XYZ file of C-alpha atoms in Angstrom:
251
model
C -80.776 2.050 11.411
C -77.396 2.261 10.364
C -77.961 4.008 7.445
C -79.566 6.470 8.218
C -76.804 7.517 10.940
C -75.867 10.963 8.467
C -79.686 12.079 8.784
C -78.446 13.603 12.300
C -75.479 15.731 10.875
C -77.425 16.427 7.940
C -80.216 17.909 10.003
C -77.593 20.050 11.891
C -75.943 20.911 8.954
C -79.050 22.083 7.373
C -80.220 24.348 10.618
C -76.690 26.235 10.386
C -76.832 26.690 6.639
C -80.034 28.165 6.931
C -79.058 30.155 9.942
C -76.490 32.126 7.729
C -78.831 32.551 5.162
C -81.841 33.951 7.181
C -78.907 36.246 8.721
C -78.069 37.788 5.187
C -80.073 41.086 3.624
C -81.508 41.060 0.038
C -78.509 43.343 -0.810
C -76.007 40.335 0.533
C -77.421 37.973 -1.347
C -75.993 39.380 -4.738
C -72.538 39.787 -3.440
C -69.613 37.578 -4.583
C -69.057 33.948 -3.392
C -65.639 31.889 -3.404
C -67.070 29.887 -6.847
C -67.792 32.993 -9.244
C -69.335 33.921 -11.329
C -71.774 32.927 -8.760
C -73.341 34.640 -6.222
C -74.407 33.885 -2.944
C -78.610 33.491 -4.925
C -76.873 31.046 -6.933
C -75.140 28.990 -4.439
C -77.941 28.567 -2.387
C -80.417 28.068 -5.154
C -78.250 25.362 -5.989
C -77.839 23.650 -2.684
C -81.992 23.472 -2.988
C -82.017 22.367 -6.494
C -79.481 19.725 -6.039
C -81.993 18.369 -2.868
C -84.489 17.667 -5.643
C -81.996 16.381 -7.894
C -81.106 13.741 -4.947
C -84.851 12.955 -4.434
C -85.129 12.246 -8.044
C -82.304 9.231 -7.832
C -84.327 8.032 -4.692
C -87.311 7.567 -6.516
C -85.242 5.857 -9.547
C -84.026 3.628 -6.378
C -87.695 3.044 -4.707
C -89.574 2.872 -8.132
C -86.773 1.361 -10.129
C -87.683 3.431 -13.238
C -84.621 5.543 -14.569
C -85.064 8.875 -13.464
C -81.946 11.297 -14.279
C -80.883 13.354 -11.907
C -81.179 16.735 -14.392
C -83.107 15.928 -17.480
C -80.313 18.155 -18.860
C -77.448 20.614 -17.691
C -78.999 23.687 -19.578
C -82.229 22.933 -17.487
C -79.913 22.401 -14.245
C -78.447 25.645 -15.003
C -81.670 27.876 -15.786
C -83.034 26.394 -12.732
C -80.535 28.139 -10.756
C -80.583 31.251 -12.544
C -83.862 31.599 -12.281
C -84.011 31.596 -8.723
C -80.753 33.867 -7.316
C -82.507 36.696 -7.193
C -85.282 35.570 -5.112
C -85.520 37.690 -1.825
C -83.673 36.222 1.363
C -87.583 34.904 3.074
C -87.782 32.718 -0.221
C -84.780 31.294 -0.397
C -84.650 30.275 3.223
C -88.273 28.897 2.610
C -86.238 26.922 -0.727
C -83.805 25.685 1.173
C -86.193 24.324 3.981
C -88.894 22.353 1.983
C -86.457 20.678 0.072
C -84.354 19.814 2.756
C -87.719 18.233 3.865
C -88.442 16.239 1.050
C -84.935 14.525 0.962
C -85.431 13.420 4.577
C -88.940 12.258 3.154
C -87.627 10.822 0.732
C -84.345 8.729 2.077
C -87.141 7.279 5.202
C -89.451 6.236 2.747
C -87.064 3.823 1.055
C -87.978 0.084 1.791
C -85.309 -2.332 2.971
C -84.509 -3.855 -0.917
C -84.949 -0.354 -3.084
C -81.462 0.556 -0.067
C -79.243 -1.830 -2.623
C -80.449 -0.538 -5.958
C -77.848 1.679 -7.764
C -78.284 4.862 -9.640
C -76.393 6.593 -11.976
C -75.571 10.805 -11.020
C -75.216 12.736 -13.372
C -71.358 12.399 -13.379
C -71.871 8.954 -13.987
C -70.730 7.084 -11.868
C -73.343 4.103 -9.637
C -73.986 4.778 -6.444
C -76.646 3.111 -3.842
C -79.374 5.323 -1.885
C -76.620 4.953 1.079
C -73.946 6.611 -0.898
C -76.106 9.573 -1.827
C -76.693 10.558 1.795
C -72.976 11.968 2.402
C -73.029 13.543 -0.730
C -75.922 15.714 0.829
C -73.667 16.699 3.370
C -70.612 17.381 1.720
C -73.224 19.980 -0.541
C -74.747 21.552 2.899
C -71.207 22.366 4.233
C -68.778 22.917 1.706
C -71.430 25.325 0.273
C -71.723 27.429 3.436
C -68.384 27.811 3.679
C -68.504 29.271 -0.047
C -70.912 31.727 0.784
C -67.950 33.527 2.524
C -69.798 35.075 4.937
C -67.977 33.801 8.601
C -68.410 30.161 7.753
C -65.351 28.683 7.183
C -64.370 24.951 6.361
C -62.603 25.178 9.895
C -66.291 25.582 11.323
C -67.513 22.324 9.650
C -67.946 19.739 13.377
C -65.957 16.651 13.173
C -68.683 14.172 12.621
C -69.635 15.751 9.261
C -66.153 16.373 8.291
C -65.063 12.610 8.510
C -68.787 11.881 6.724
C -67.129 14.042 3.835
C -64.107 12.889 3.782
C -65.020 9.523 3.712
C -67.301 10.788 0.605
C -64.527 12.156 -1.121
C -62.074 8.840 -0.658
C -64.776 7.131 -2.656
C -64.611 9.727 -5.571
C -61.228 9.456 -6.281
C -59.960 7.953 -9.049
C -58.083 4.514 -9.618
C -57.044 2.098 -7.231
C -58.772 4.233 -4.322
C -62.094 3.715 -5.719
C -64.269 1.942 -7.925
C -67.103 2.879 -10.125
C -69.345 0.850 -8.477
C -69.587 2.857 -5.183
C -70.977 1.368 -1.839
C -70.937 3.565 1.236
C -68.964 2.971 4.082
C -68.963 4.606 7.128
C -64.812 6.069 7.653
C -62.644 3.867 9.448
C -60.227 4.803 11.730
C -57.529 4.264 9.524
C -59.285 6.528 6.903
C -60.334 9.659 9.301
C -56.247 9.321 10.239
C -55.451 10.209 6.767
C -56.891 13.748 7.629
C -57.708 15.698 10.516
C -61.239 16.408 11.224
C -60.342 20.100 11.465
C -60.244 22.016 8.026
C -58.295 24.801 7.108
C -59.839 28.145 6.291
C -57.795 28.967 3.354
C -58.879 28.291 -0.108
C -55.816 26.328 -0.478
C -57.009 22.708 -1.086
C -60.277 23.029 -0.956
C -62.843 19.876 -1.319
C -64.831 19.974 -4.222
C -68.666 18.739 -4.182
C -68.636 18.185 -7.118
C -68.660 13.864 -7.396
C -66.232 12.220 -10.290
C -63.764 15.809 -9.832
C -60.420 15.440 -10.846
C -58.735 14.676 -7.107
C -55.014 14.293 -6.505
C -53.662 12.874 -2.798
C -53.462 15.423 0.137
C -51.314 17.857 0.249
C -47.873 17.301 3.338
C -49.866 19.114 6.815
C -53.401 19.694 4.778
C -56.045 18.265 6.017
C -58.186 17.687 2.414
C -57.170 16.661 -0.184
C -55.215 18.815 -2.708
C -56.281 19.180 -5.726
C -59.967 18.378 -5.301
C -61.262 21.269 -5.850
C -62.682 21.007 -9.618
C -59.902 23.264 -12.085
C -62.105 22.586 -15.774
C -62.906 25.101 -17.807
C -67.109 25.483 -17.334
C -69.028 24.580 -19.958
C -71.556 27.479 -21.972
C -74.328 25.887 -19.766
C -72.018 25.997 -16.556
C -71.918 29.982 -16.777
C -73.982 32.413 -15.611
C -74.948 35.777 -17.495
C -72.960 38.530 -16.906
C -69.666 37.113 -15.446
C -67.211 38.245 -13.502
C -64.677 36.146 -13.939
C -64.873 34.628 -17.241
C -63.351 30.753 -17.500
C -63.379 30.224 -13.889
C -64.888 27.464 -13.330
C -68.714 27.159 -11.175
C -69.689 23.931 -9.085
C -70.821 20.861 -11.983
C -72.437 18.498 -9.630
């Protein structure tokens, strides 16, 4: 079934994120990240926590009740403070059910509940299809902010033009439209950047859906600006700071 073609490289994606994580010590998993003030707890706390969030808009599609994807950003944000200090073994064990449940939850779907849209918490509608990428874009871009070897150069070709293709449809104006329908990339799309990424921080994707994006940069590979440049919001920071007014991940 065509649409659920990104389970694969979702699957993978979710083995090697999990990989790195069940490769860290309790002591690593308090050190510094490449989206402070969080560390690497936080980031994958979130990358669990934003699973759920997905299998909430899959039930809004399958039930068609409105279920938000956070009830509220304060709640988003406790969520993930409450569980960064967890111990390596339970945030590997996190990451794992979740990942789980979304599978669970995208094969579930019925044929009609595949064209019912949702709104994410940015706003903007997307359809059950549409929210599978996104999962991917979280999985990798996140490993490669746990700076720990992974690098965006590491991310495989098949779930780099699945991101890309998922950051075409977030940007704004005459590239996209608020209602958002998934399509696969086309070849003239996965021309407009190479599969391979660089490992700079230069021009780094944001996963963060409805980011302000600009056009790619001459020779880079992603685009520009999409990496997400607001100013975080009192519920967007974490205790104790590093870094204050840099800005944290707000999907």
């Amino acid at each position: 079934m065509q649409r659920l073609d990104a389970l694969g490289p979702i699957t993978a994606s979710t083995d090697r994120f999990v990989a790195t994580v069940a490769s860290l010590t309790d002591v690593q998993v308090a050190g510094d990240t490449l989206v402070p003030p969080w560390t690497r707890g936080h980031v994958i706390t979130h990358v669990a926590r934003a699973a759920d969030s997905l299998c909430r808009l899959l039930t809004w599609a399958l039930t068609g009740v409105e279920t938000p994807q956070y009830t509220s950003m304060d709640a988003r944000a406790a969520e993930i403070e409450a569980g960064a200090g967890r111990p390596v073994a339970a945030l590997v064990a996190d990451i794992r059910h979740t990942a789980a449940r979304f599978e669970d939850a995208v094969r579930a779907l019925p044929p009609a509940a595949w064209h019912h849209e949702v709104r994410m918490r940015t706003g903007e509608l997307r359809t059950p299809a549409a929210l599978i990428p996104t999962r991917l874009r979280e999985l990798e871009i996140h490993h490669a902010d746990l700076d720990v070897g992974y690098s965006f150069a590491d991310i495989p070709a098949d779930a780099a033009r699945w991101i890309i293709g998922d950051i075409v449809e977030a940007l704004p104006g005459g590239l996209r439209r608020r209602r958002c329908v998934w399509r696969r990339p086309t070849p003239a799309s996965s021309r407009l950047w190479a599969p391979a990424v660089p490992q700079s921080g230069a021009g780094r994707p944001t996963s963060s859906p409805g980011s302000a994006v600009a056009l790619p940069e001459r020779g880079s590979p992603w685009p520009a600006a999409a990496r997400s440049r607001r100013r975080p919001s009192g519920s967007d920071r974490c205790p104790g700071a590093r870094r204050p007014g840099r800005a944290v991940p707000r999907h």
